[in-house]
XYZ file of C-alpha atoms in Angstrom:
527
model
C 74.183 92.269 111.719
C 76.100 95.373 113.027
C 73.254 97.808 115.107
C 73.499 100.789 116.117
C 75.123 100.006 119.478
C 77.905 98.488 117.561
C 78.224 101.731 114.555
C 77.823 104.007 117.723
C 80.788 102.807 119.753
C 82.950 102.612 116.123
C 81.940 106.402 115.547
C 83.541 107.306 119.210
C 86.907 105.855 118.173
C 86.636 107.605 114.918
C 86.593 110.648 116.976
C 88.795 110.197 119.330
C 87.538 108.482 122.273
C 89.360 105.828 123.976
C 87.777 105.473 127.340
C 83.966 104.987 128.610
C 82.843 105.413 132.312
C 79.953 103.498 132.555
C 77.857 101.089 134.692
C 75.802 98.790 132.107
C 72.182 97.965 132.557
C 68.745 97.032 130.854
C 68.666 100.013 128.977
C 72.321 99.919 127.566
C 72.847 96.501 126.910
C 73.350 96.779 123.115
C 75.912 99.452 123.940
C 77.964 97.002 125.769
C 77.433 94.667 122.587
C 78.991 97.400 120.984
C 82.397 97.929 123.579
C 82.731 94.510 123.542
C 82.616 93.833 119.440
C 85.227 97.117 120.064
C 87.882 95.182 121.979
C 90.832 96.693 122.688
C 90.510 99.584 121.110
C 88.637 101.555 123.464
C 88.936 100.997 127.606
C 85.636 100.471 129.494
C 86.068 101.694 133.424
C 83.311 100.502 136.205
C 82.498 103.408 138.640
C 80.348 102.244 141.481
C 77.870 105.098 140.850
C 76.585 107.208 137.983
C 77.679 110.700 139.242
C 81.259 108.620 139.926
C 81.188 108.250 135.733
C 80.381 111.837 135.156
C 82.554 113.069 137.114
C 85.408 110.130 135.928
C 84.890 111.893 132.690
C 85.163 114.794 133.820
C 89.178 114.661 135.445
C 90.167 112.879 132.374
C 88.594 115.716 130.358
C 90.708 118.547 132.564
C 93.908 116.159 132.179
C 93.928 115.153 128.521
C 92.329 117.831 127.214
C 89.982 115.257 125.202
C 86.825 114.499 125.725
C 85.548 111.104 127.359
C 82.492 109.500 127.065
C 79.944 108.221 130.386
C 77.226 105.320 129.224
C 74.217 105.164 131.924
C 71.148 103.700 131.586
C 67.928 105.959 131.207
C 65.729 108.277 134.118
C 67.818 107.314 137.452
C 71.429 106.768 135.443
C 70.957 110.072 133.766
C 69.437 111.972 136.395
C 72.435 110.609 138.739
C 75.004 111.918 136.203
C 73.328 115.348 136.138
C 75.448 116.943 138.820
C 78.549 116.019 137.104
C 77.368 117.029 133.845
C 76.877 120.219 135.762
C 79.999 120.369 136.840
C 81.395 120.172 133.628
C 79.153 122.997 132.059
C 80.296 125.364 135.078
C 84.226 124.633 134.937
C 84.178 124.450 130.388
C 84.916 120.819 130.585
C 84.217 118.603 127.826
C 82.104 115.342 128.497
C 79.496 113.133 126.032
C 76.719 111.470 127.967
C 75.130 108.643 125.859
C 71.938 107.863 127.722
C 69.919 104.819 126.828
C 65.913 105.857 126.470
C 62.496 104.104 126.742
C 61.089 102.457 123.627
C 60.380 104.924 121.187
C 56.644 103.484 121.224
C 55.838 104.112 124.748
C 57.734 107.685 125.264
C 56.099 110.183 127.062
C 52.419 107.908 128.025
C 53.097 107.824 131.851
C 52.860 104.083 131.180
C 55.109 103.748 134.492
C 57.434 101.613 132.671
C 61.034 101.198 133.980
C 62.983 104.219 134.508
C 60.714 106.374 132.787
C 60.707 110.180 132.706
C 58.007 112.478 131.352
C 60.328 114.152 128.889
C 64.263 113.004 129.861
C 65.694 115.445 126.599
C 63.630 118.240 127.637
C 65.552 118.092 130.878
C 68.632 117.579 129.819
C 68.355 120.634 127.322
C 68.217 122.951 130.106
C 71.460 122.171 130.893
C 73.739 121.377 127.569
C 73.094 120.317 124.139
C 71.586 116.938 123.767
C 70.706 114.518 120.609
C 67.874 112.056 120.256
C 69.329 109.157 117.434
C 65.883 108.445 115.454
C 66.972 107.286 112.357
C 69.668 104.677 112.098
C 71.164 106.085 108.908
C 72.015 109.761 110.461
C 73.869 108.476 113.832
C 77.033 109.887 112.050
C 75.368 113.340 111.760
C 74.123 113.587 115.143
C 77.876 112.367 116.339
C 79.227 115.575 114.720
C 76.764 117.673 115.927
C 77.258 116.343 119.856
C 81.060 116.707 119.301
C 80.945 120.936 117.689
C 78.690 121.356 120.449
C 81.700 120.340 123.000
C 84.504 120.973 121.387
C 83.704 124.618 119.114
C 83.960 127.523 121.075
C 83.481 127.102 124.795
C 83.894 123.349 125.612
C 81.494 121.784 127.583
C 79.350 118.644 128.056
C 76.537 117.528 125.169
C 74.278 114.439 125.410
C 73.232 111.707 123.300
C 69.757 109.402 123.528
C 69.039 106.076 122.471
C 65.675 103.787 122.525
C 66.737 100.554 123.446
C 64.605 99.510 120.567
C 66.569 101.698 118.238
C 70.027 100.273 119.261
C 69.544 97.205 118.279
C 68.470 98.219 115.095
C 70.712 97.434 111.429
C 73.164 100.346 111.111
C 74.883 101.092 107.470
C 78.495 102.438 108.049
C 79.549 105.772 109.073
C 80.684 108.217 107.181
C 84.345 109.812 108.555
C 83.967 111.783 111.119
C 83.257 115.551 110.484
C 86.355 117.741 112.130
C 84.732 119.569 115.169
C 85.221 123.550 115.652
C 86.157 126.084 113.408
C 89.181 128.778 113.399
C 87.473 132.021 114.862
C 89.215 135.057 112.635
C 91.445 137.697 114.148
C 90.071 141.004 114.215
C 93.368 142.338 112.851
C 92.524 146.080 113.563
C 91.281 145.440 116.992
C 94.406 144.068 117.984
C 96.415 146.736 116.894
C 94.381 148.749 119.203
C 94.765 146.519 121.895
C 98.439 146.252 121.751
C 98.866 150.202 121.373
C 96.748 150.346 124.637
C 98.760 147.719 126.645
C 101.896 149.942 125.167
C 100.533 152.909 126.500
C 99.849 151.256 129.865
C 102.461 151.960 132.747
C 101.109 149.347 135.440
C 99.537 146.221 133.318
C 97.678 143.687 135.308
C 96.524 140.125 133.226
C 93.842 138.254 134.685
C 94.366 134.568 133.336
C 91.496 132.182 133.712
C 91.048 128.637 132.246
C 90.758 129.594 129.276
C 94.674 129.594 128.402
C 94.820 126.083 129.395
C 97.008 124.547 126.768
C 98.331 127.793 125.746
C 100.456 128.674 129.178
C 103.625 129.139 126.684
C 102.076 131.908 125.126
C 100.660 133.712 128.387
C 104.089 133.146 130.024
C 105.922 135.333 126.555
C 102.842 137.562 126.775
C 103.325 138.143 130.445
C 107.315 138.763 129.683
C 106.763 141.039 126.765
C 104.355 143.176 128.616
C 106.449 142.952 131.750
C 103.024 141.942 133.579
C 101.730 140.409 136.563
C 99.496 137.628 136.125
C 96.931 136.951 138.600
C 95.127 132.937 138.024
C 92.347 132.129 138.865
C 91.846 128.334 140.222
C 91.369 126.994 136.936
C 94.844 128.364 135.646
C 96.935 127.488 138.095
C 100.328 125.798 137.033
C 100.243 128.107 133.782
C 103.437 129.899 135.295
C 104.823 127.979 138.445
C 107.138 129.726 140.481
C 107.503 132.499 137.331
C 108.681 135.946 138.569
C 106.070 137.659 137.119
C 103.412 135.025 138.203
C 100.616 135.919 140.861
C 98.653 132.469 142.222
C 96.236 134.277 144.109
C 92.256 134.818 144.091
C 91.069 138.097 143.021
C 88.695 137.866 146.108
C 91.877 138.738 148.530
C 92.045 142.046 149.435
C 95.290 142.968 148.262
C 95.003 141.620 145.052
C 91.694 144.014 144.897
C 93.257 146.957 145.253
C 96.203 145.557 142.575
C 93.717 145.303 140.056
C 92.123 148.796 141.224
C 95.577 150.479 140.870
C 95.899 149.216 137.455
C 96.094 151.376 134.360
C 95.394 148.776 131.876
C 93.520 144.945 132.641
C 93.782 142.281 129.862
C 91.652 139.381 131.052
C 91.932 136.455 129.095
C 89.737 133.318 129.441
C 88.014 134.208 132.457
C 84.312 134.223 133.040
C 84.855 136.360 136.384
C 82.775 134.414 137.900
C 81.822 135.413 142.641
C 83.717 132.321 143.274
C 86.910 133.206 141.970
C 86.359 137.161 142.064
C 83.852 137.333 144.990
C 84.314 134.355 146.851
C 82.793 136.079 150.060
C 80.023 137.746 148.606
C 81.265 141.188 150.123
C 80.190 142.870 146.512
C 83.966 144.889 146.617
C 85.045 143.599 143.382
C 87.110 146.293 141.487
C 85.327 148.288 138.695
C 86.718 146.243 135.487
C 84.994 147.862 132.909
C 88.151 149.590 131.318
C 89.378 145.796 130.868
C 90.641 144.336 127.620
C 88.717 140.907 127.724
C 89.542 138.105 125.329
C 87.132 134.717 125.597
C 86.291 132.344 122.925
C 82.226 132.632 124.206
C 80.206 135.675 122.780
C 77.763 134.989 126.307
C 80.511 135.434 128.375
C 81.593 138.723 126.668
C 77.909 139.997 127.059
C 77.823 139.508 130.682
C 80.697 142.108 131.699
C 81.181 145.719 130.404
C 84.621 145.904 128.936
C 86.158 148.497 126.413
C 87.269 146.324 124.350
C 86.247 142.740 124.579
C 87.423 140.089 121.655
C 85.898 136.287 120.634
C 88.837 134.860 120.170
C 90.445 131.598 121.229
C 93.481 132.445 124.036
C 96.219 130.926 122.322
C 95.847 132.444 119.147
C 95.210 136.062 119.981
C 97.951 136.146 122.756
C 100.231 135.045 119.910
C 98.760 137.271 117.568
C 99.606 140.461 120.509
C 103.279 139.160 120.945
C 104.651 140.764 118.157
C 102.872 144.078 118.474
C 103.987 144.694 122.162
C 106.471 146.985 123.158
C 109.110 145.269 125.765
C 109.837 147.952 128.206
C 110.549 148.024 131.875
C 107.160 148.111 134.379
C 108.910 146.558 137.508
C 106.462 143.585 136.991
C 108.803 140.985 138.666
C 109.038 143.961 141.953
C 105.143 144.380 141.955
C 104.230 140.992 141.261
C 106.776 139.865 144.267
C 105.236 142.451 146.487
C 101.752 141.322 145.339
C 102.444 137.830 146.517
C 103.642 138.591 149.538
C 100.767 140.314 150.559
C 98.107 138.058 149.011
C 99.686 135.234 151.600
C 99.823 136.556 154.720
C 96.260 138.061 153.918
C 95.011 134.407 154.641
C 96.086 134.453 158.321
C 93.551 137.107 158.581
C 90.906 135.740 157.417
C 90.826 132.532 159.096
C 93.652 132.033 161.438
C 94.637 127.967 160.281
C 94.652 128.893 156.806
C 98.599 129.294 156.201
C 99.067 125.927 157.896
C 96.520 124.116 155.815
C 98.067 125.228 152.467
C 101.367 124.398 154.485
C 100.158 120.551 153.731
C 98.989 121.174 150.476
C 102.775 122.584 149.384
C 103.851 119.280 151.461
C 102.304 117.308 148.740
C 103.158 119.050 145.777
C 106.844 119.103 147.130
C 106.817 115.521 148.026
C 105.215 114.585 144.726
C 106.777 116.827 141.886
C 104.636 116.890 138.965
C 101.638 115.042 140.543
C 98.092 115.948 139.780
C 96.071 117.009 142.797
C 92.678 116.529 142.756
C 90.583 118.585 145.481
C 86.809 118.715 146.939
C 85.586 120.754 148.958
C 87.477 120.452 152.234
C 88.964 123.364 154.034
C 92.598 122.633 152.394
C 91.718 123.205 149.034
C 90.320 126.169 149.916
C 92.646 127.650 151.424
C 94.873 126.878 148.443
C 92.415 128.230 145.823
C 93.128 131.502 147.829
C 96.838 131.001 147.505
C 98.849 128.133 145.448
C 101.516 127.792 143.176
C 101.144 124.464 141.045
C 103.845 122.697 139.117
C 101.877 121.387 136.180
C 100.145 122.724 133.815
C 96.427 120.870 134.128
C 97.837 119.395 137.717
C 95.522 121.474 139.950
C 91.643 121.217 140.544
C 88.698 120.579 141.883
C 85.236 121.191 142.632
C 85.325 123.671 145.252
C 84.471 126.668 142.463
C 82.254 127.575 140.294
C 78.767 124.569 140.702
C 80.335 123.386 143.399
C 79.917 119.269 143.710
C 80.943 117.700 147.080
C 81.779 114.052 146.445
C 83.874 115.108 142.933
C 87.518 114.213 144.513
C 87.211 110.647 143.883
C 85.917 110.037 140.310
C 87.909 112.791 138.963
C 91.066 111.212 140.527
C 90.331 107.769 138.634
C 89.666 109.852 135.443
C 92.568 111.799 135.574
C 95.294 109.100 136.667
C 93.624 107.039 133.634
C 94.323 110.409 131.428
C 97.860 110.089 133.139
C 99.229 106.813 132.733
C 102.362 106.511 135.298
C 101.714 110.567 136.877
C 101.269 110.444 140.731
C 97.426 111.799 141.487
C 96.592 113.335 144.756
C 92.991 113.089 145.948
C 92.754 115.776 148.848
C 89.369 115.081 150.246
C 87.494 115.864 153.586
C 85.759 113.102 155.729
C 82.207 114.641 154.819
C 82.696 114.325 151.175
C 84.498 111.313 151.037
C 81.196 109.988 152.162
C 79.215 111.674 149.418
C 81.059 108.715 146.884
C 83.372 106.445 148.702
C 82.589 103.769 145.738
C 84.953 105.266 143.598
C 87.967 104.194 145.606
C 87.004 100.224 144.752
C 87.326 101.493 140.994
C 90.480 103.173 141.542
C 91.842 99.774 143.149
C 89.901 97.564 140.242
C 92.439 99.562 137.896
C 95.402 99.432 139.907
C 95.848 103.401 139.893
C 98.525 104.950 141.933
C 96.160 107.314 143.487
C 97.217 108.903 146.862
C 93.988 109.504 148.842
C 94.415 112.104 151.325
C 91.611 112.510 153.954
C 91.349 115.573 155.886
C 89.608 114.298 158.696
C 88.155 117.092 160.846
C 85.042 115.070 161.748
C 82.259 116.648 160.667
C 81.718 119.901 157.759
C 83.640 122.229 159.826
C 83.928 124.802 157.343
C 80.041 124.735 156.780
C 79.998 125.479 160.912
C 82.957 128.515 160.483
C 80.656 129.927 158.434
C 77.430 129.442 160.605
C 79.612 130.645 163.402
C 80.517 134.103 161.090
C 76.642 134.516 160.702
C 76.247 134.201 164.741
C 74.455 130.382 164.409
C 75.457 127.988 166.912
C 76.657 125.649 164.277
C 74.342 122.533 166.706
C 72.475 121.023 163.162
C 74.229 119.171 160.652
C 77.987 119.809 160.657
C 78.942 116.678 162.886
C 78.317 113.815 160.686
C 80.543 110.952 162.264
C 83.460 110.256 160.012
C 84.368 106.767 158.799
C 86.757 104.433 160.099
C 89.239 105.121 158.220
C 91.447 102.879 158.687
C 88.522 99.922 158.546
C 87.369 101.689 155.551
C 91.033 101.017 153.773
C 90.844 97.657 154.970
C 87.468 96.888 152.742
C 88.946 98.606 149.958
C 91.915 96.381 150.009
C 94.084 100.014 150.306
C 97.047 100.731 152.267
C 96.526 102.891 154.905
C 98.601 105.335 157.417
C 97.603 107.812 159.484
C 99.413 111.017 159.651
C 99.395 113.935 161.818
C 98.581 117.100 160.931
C 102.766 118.461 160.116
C 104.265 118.867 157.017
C 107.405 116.678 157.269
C 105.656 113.835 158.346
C 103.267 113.856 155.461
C 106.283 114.566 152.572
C 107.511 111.926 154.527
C 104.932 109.351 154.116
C 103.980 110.500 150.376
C 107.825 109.936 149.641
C 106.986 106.062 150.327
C 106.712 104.028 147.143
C 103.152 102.856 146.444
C 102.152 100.279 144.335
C 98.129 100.458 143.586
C 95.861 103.520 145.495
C 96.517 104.346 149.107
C 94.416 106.545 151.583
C 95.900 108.896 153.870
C 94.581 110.055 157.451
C 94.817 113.377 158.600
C 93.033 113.477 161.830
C 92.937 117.672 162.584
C 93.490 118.489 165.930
């Protein structure tokens, strides 16, 4: 008899999915039935906790630019994978949850059966779209409708239910998969008006977010034409590395403030200006952008900023749409965007003195590794770098550290991504505080042999959480002095090579230069 478990797992491969990040139980069993009747065709990866699939989805999301798929049993699985899920709403990642769910029989009767919740889709719902499969013979529709919802428009994650009674049940063959998404149209006469005001412009400024991921080629010849500065935001970093008209800097430095203020024209283009790329110190000076040009594929997004002329359209398309209108003509764009640099670098000294020496290690490792993917959390590295930081990859920079904000993300999305990546170096920069929030992950990272470099920035304790008690005059006494791990020890149990390397960086290009065979973890101890 092929069930539902079995015609679900088929209907992922018709659409594209290759890999699941799960951890089976009671509640998912005849999903597993399913993998297994699957074979080779699609890759099953054991995290070591629920958040570590979510979030394992989530980096080989960013990477591949595909969706992946999490299994997790019902109530505590689910409710464990909410943060990443979150994660991937804040950041437009896309990610399907399949869920199992109660008996259908004994739903919401506060029976206290296993794992129950009062209403587990009513929760979910607050946060993305989610599906409840109650008929066998419409699984294929409610597939489609899970993959528009992450795929058309602004990506994100969706959700999918199943009664462990109803998996088991006979399933009849799926139709083909319905194609996901739909071309949004051009408003022809709007761009014409858009191009004869970036023509008109003397000093243009673009504001790139990640949006144009997977469309860098046409910001770069966008950027050229228009003889513009772009500034990224964290999410588009690596669209232009080390391009003269290129700007890696946040727009919550002060000089890049006032570069956007002295602007005569601002096309921002698949950016949701969120405070923690535009306000990341809550200081309420971001410049007045409501002369901008805004382009974003989400008609929410649009509503939520005043701009003269703001566009639904998808990045790519409508940057190459513009290209041909522009007018090439000289704006000293590689001069201002030089100067611009400049400035937004040594601003960093000034706001926290070790800053240029902690992206001074980050550089280390993208120098050392060429064309590696770095994975961050929230450690005081990566935030220095999200201030300032030239990537070399398109897709090769990010982390958690914007936007919802997950400590413990580093890890999972490291195994996700180097799975999206076969043979690309990955770089896990992590602090010792959040490398305790999910140091599980690392035994799944060894399990699948992945040349992941884990680098621990050890400071001993959540000593940018006590900067910025000591900013607000608290004596930073509660909670910011966790004891670290053992590093070294901790290595040991997860069968990783370890080394220990001072805080200079020589000695780390040095030690990342080393050939690696399987995951590795790293030591900074900070003086």
């Amino acid at each position: 008899m092929t069930t539902v478990g079995i015609r679900l797992v088929e209907g992922l491969i018709a659409r594209g999915i290759d890999t699941v990040f799960g951890i089976p139980g009671v509640h998912t069993i005849e999903l597993y039935r399913g993998l297994a009747a699957a074979g080779e065709r699609i890759r099953h990866v054991t995290p070591r906790h629920e958040q570590g699939a979510g979030f394992m989805a989530d980096g080989y999301a960013r990477v591949s630019g595909k969706p992946a798929a999490a299994f997790v049993i019902t109530g505590p699985g689910l409710t464990n994978t909410l943060t990443a899920m979150a994660q991937a709403k804040a950041d437009s990642v896309p990610m399907l949850v399949i869920s199992g769910l109660g008996r259908s029989d004994t739903l919401g009767k506060g029976l206290g059966r296993l794992h129950e919740l009062p209403d587990q889709g009513a929760m979910v719902a607050t946060l993305c779209h989610t599906e409840t499969v109650t008929d066998p013979k419409k699984l294929g529709d409610v597939l489609d409708r899970a993959f528009a919802a992450m795929t058309s428009g602004r990506p994100g994650p969706a959700h999918i239910q199943i009664s462990t009674n109803m998996m088991a049940q006979p399933c009849p063959e799926l139709p083909p998969p319905v194609v996901a998404g739909s071309t949004v149209p051009l408003p022809l006469g709007r761009i014409r008006s858009i191009a004869a005001a970036l023509n008109a412009a003397e000093r243009v400024v673009i504001l790139a977010g990640g949006g144009i991921r997977g469309s860098e080629i046409h910001l770069q010849k966008l950027a050229e034409s228009l003889d513009a500065p772009v500034i990224q935001t964290v999410n588009a970093r690596g669209a232009m590395f080390r391009h003269r008209l290129s700007v890696p800097a946040s727009p919550s430095l002060t000089p890049v403030r006032q570069f956007i203020a002295d602007a005569d024209q601002i096309l921002a283009i698949g950016t949701e200006l969120g405070p923690t790329d535009y306000d990341m110190y809550a200081n309420g000076r971001v410049p007045n952008l409501s002369d901008m040009i805004r382009i974003d594929i989400c008609a929410d997004q649009l509503a939520r900023h005043p701009a003269k002329m703001p566009v639904k359209a998808e990045a790519g398309a409508m940057m190459a749409a513009l290209l041909p209108m522009t007018i090439r003509a000289n704006r000293e764009g590689p001069e201002r965007a030089e100067a611009l640099r400049q400035a937004a670098r040594a601003e960093l000294a000034n706001l926290y003195e070790p800053m240029p020496a902690q992206l001074d290690m980050v550089e280390a490792i993208r120098d050392a590794m060429p064309n590696s993917i770095i994975v961050g959390d929230s450690t005081q590295p990566i935030y220095a770098a999200n201030l300032y930081y030239d990537h070399d990859r398109p897709r090769g920079w990010f982390n958690a550290a914007t936007g919802y904000g997950a400590l413990g993300y580093g890890p999972g999305a490291a195994v996700g991504a180097a799975i999206a990546a076969p043979g690309v170096p990955v770089v896990c920069l992590i602090g010792d505080g959040g490398l305790q929030f999910s140091p599980g992950e690392l035994r799944t990272a060894v399990d699948e042999k992945l040349p992941i470099t884990y680098v621990v920035w050890n400071n001993a304790g959540f000593r940018e959480i006590a900067e910025a008690l000591r900013q607000a005059k608290i004596e930073p006494i509660l909670g910011c002095d966790p004891s670290p791990l053992d590093m070294e020890h901790f290595a040991m149990a997860c069968d990783m090579l370890y080394a220990c390397v001072p805080q200079d960086p020589d000695e780390l290009a040095d030690m990342l230069a080393t050939p690696q065979d399987g995951p590795r973890l790293l030591e900074i101890q900070v003086r």
